[in-house]
PDB file of C-alpha atoms in Angstrom:
ATOM      1  CA  MET A   1       7.779  42.233 -11.796  1.00 44.00           C
ATOM      2  CA  ARG A   2       8.312  38.840 -13.403  1.00 46.00           C
ATOM      3  CA  HIS A   3       7.278  35.567 -11.749  1.00 49.00           C
ATOM      4  CA  ARG A   4       9.786  32.807 -11.193  1.00 51.00           C
ATOM      5  CA  ASP A   5       9.701  29.779 -13.481  1.00 51.00           C
ATOM      6  CA  GLY A   6       8.837  26.392 -12.021  1.00 52.00           C
ATOM      7  CA  PRO A   7       6.261  25.047  -9.608  1.00 52.00           C
ATOM      8  CA  GLY A   8       4.188  27.354  -7.543  1.00 56.00           C
ATOM      9  CA  GLY A   9       0.923  29.132  -7.757  1.00 64.00           C
ATOM     10  CA  LEU A  10      -2.288  28.316  -5.989  1.00 64.00           C
ATOM     11  CA  VAL A  11      -1.882  26.323  -2.775  1.00 62.00           C
ATOM     12  CA  TYR A  12      -5.319  26.718  -1.214  1.00 64.00           C
ATOM     13  CA  SER A  13      -8.683  27.708  -2.636  1.00 62.00           C
ATOM     14  CA  THR A  14     -11.690  28.667  -0.546  1.00 66.00           C
ATOM     15  CA  ASP A  15     -13.833  26.734  -3.024  1.00 72.00           C
ATOM     16  CA  ALA A  16     -11.864  23.486  -3.241  1.00 70.00           C
ATOM     17  CA  GLY A  17      -9.479  23.472  -0.264  1.00 73.00           C
ATOM     18  CA  ARG A  18      -5.857  22.287  -0.619  1.00 74.00           C
ATOM     19  CA  MET A  19      -4.434  22.153  -4.137  1.00 73.00           C
ATOM     20  CA  CYS A  20      -1.839  19.741  -5.556  1.00 73.00           C
ATOM     21  CA  PRO A  21       1.317  21.708  -6.460  1.00 70.00           C
ATOM     22  CA  ALA A  22       2.143  19.423  -9.394  1.00 73.00           C
ATOM     23  CA  CYS A  23      -1.146  19.170 -11.327  1.00 76.00           C
ATOM     24  CA  ARG A  24      -2.857  22.236  -9.733  1.00 72.00           C
ATOM     25  CA  GLN A  25      -6.075  20.317  -9.095  1.00 74.00           C
ATOM     26  CA  PRO A  26      -7.851  19.969  -5.741  1.00 76.00           C
ATOM     27  CA  VAL A  27      -6.135  17.233  -3.695  1.00 72.00           C
ATOM     28  CA  ALA A  28      -9.299  15.101  -3.819  1.00 71.00           C
ATOM     29  CA  GLN A  29      -9.207  15.142  -7.650  1.00 74.00           C
ATOM     30  CA  CYS A  30      -5.414  15.039  -8.025  1.00 75.00           C
ATOM     31  CA  VAL A  31      -4.476  13.283 -11.264  1.00 71.00           C
ATOM     32  CA  CYS A  32      -0.749  12.975 -10.630  1.00 73.00           C
ATOM     33  CA  LYS A  33      -1.018  11.565  -7.082  1.00 62.00           C
ATOM     34  CA  ALA A  34       2.208  13.334  -6.112  1.00 53.00           C
ATOM     35  CA  GLN A  35       0.973  13.241  -2.511  1.00 47.00           C
ATOM     36  CA  ALA A  36       0.592   9.451  -2.499  1.00 51.00           C
ATOM     37  CA  ALA A  37       4.306   8.708  -2.288  1.00 53.00           C
ATOM     38  CA  ALA A  38       4.924   7.088   1.085  1.00 50.00           C
ATOM     39  CA  PRO A  39       7.848   8.427   3.069  1.00 54.00           C
ATOM     40  CA  ARG A  40      10.752   6.011   3.003  1.00 61.00           C
ATOM     41  CA  GLY A  41      13.209   5.731   5.831  1.00 68.00           C
ATOM     42  CA  ASP A  42      15.613   3.076   6.977  1.00 79.00           C
ATOM     43  CA  GLY A  43      12.791   0.623   7.695  1.00 82.00           C
ATOM     44  CA  THR A  44      12.847   1.116  11.458  1.00 91.00           C
ATOM     45  CA  VAL A  45       9.915   2.662  13.300  1.00 93.00           C
ATOM     46  CA  ARG A  46      11.057   4.795  16.220  1.00 95.00           C
ATOM     47  CA  VAL A  47       8.778   5.207  19.236  1.00 96.00           C
ATOM     48  CA  SER A  48       9.454   7.924  21.801  1.00 95.00           C
ATOM     49  CA  TYR A  49       7.748   9.935  24.543  1.00 95.00           C
ATOM     50  CA  GLU A  50       7.710  13.722  24.209  1.00 93.00           C
ATOM     51  CA  THR A  51       6.436  16.594  26.343  1.00 91.00           C
ATOM     52  CA  LYS A  52       8.154  19.491  24.593  1.00 89.00           C
ATOM     53  CA  GLY A  53       5.822  22.193  23.307  1.00 86.00           C
ATOM     54  CA  ARG A  54       2.705  20.595  24.743  1.00 85.00           C
ATOM     55  CA  GLY A  55       2.330  22.444  28.032  1.00 87.00           C
ATOM     56  CA  GLY A  56       3.737  19.552  30.053  1.00 87.00           C
ATOM     57  CA  LYS A  57       1.356  16.995  28.566  1.00 92.00           C
ATOM     58  CA  GLY A  58       3.135  13.941  27.211  1.00 93.00           C
ATOM     59  CA  VAL A  59       2.488  12.037  23.998  1.00 95.00           C
ATOM     60  CA  THR A  60       3.857   8.822  22.568  1.00 96.00           C
ATOM     61  CA  VAL A  61       5.214   9.485  19.069  1.00 95.00           C
ATOM     62  CA  ALA A  62       5.844   6.848  16.369  1.00 95.00           C
ATOM     63  CA  ARG A  63       8.040   8.042  13.475  1.00 93.00           C
ATOM     64  CA  GLY A  64       9.282   6.377  10.308  1.00 91.00           C
ATOM     65  CA  ILE A  65       6.233   4.249   9.508  1.00 90.00           C
ATOM     66  CA  PRO A  66       6.479   3.595   5.737  1.00 88.00           C
ATOM     67  CA  LEU A  67       2.799   4.041   4.830  1.00 86.00           C
ATOM     68  CA  ALA A  68       0.785   6.377   2.638  1.00 85.00           C
ATOM     69  CA  ALA A  69      -1.280   9.064   4.363  1.00 86.00           C
ATOM     70  CA  ASP A  70      -4.595   7.178   4.338  1.00 87.00           C
ATOM     71  CA  ALA A  71      -3.047   3.918   5.580  1.00 89.00           C
ATOM     72  CA  LEU A  72      -1.144   5.849   8.245  1.00 91.00           C
ATOM     73  CA  ALA A  73      -4.414   7.404   9.445  1.00 92.00           C
ATOM     74  CA  ALA A  74      -5.976   3.935   9.729  1.00 93.00           C
ATOM     75  CA  LEU A  75      -2.942   2.650  11.663  1.00 94.00           C
ATOM     76  CA  GLY A  76      -3.151   5.678  13.950  1.00 94.00           C
ATOM     77  CA  LYS A  77      -6.768   4.871  14.717  1.00 95.00           C
ATOM     78  CA  GLN A  78      -5.841   1.260  15.539  1.00 95.00           C
ATOM     79  CA  LEU A  79      -3.049   2.373  17.867  1.00 95.00           C
ATOM     80  CA  ARG A  80      -5.233   4.934  19.638  1.00 95.00           C
ATOM     81  CA  SER A  81      -7.990   2.382  20.206  1.00 95.00           C
ATOM     82  CA  ALA A  82      -5.468  -0.210  21.439  1.00 94.00           C
ATOM     83  CA  CYS A  83      -4.193   2.328  23.979  1.00 94.00           C
ATOM     84  CA  GLY A  84      -7.634   3.668  24.857  1.00 95.00           C
ATOM     85  CA  ALA A  85      -6.428   7.222  24.302  1.00 95.00           C
ATOM     86  CA  GLY A  86      -6.771  10.119  21.909  1.00 94.00           C
ATOM     87  CA  GLY A  87      -4.186  11.379  19.513  1.00 94.00           C
ATOM     88  CA  THR A  88      -3.519  12.424  15.944  1.00 93.00           C
ATOM     89  CA  VAL A  89      -1.624  11.671  12.760  1.00 93.00           C
ATOM     90  CA  LYS A  90       0.356  14.586  11.355  1.00 90.00           C
ATOM     91  CA  ASP A  91       3.505  15.128   9.324  1.00 86.00           C
ATOM     92  CA  GLY A  92       4.007  11.390   8.851  1.00 88.00           C
ATOM     93  CA  THR A  93       3.990  10.642  12.585  1.00 92.00           C
ATOM     94  CA  VAL A  94       1.424   9.023  14.844  1.00 95.00           C
ATOM     95  CA  GLU A  95       0.867  10.715  18.220  1.00 95.00           C
ATOM     96  CA  VAL A  96      -0.995   8.975  21.043  1.00 96.00           C
ATOM     97  CA  GLN A  97      -1.815  10.966  24.164  1.00 95.00           C
ATOM     98  CA  GLY A  98      -0.080   9.666  27.284  1.00 95.00           C
ATOM     99  CA  ASP A  99       2.806   7.288  27.912  1.00 95.00           C
ATOM    100  CA  HIS A 100       1.867   4.196  25.879  1.00 95.00           C
ATOM    101  CA  ARG A 101       5.288   3.261  24.498  1.00 95.00           C
ATOM    102  CA  GLU A 102       5.102  -0.424  25.411  1.00 95.00           C
ATOM    103  CA  THR A 103       1.591  -0.846  23.982  1.00 95.00           C
ATOM    104  CA  VAL A 104       2.485   0.954  20.734  1.00 95.00           C
ATOM    105  CA  ILE A 105       5.728  -1.015  20.332  1.00 95.00           C
ATOM    106  CA  ALA A 106       3.936  -4.321  20.886  1.00 95.00           C
ATOM    107  CA  ALA A 107       1.144  -3.426  18.445  1.00 94.00           C
ATOM    108  CA  LEU A 108       3.593  -2.385  15.722  1.00 94.00           C
ATOM    109  CA  GLN A 109       5.716  -5.509  16.197  1.00 94.00           C
ATOM    110  CA  ARG A 110       2.597  -7.694  15.837  1.00 94.00           C
ATOM    111  CA  GLN A 111       2.040  -6.021  12.463  1.00 91.00           C
ATOM    112  CA  GLY A 112       5.561  -6.918  11.343  1.00 91.00           C
ATOM    113  CA  TYR A 113       7.429  -3.628  11.777  1.00 91.00           C
ATOM    114  CA  THR A 114      10.957  -3.368  13.134  1.00 93.00           C
ATOM    115  CA  VAL A 115      10.546  -1.069  16.144  1.00 94.00           C
ATOM    116  CA  LYS A 116      13.142   0.771  18.200  1.00 94.00           C
ATOM    117  CA  ARG A 117      12.475   2.637  21.452  1.00 95.00           C
ATOM    118  CA  THR A 118      14.210   6.014  21.454  1.00 92.00           C
ATOM    119  CA  GLY A 119      14.610   8.882  23.878  1.00 85.00           C
ATOM    120  CA  GLY A 120      15.150   7.059  27.154  1.00 69.00           C
TER     121      GLY A 120
END
């Protein structure tokens, strides 16, 4: 059996953890920084409240924030502390436990983002 040409190969190593698909180095020692590209959207941050898939527990979700992963994690920490709640940053979104839409919108607007409330 012949392998396909192109990117692929090792994704995770028990020794080094996640691997960069482009340079095949551990993410911490990535030389190409393919991961560092910030997601670009239309420039509008959308804030919504979701309960789907969380056993009835609601979270405030902020999507479309044009920041790199490390800066997004720092912003997530600021938003969680401003709301006095827990949460996480995953897949380019910031999730804050509970209904804190107004607090999150106000905090993002103070930082200069264009914010839109979505989902009712």
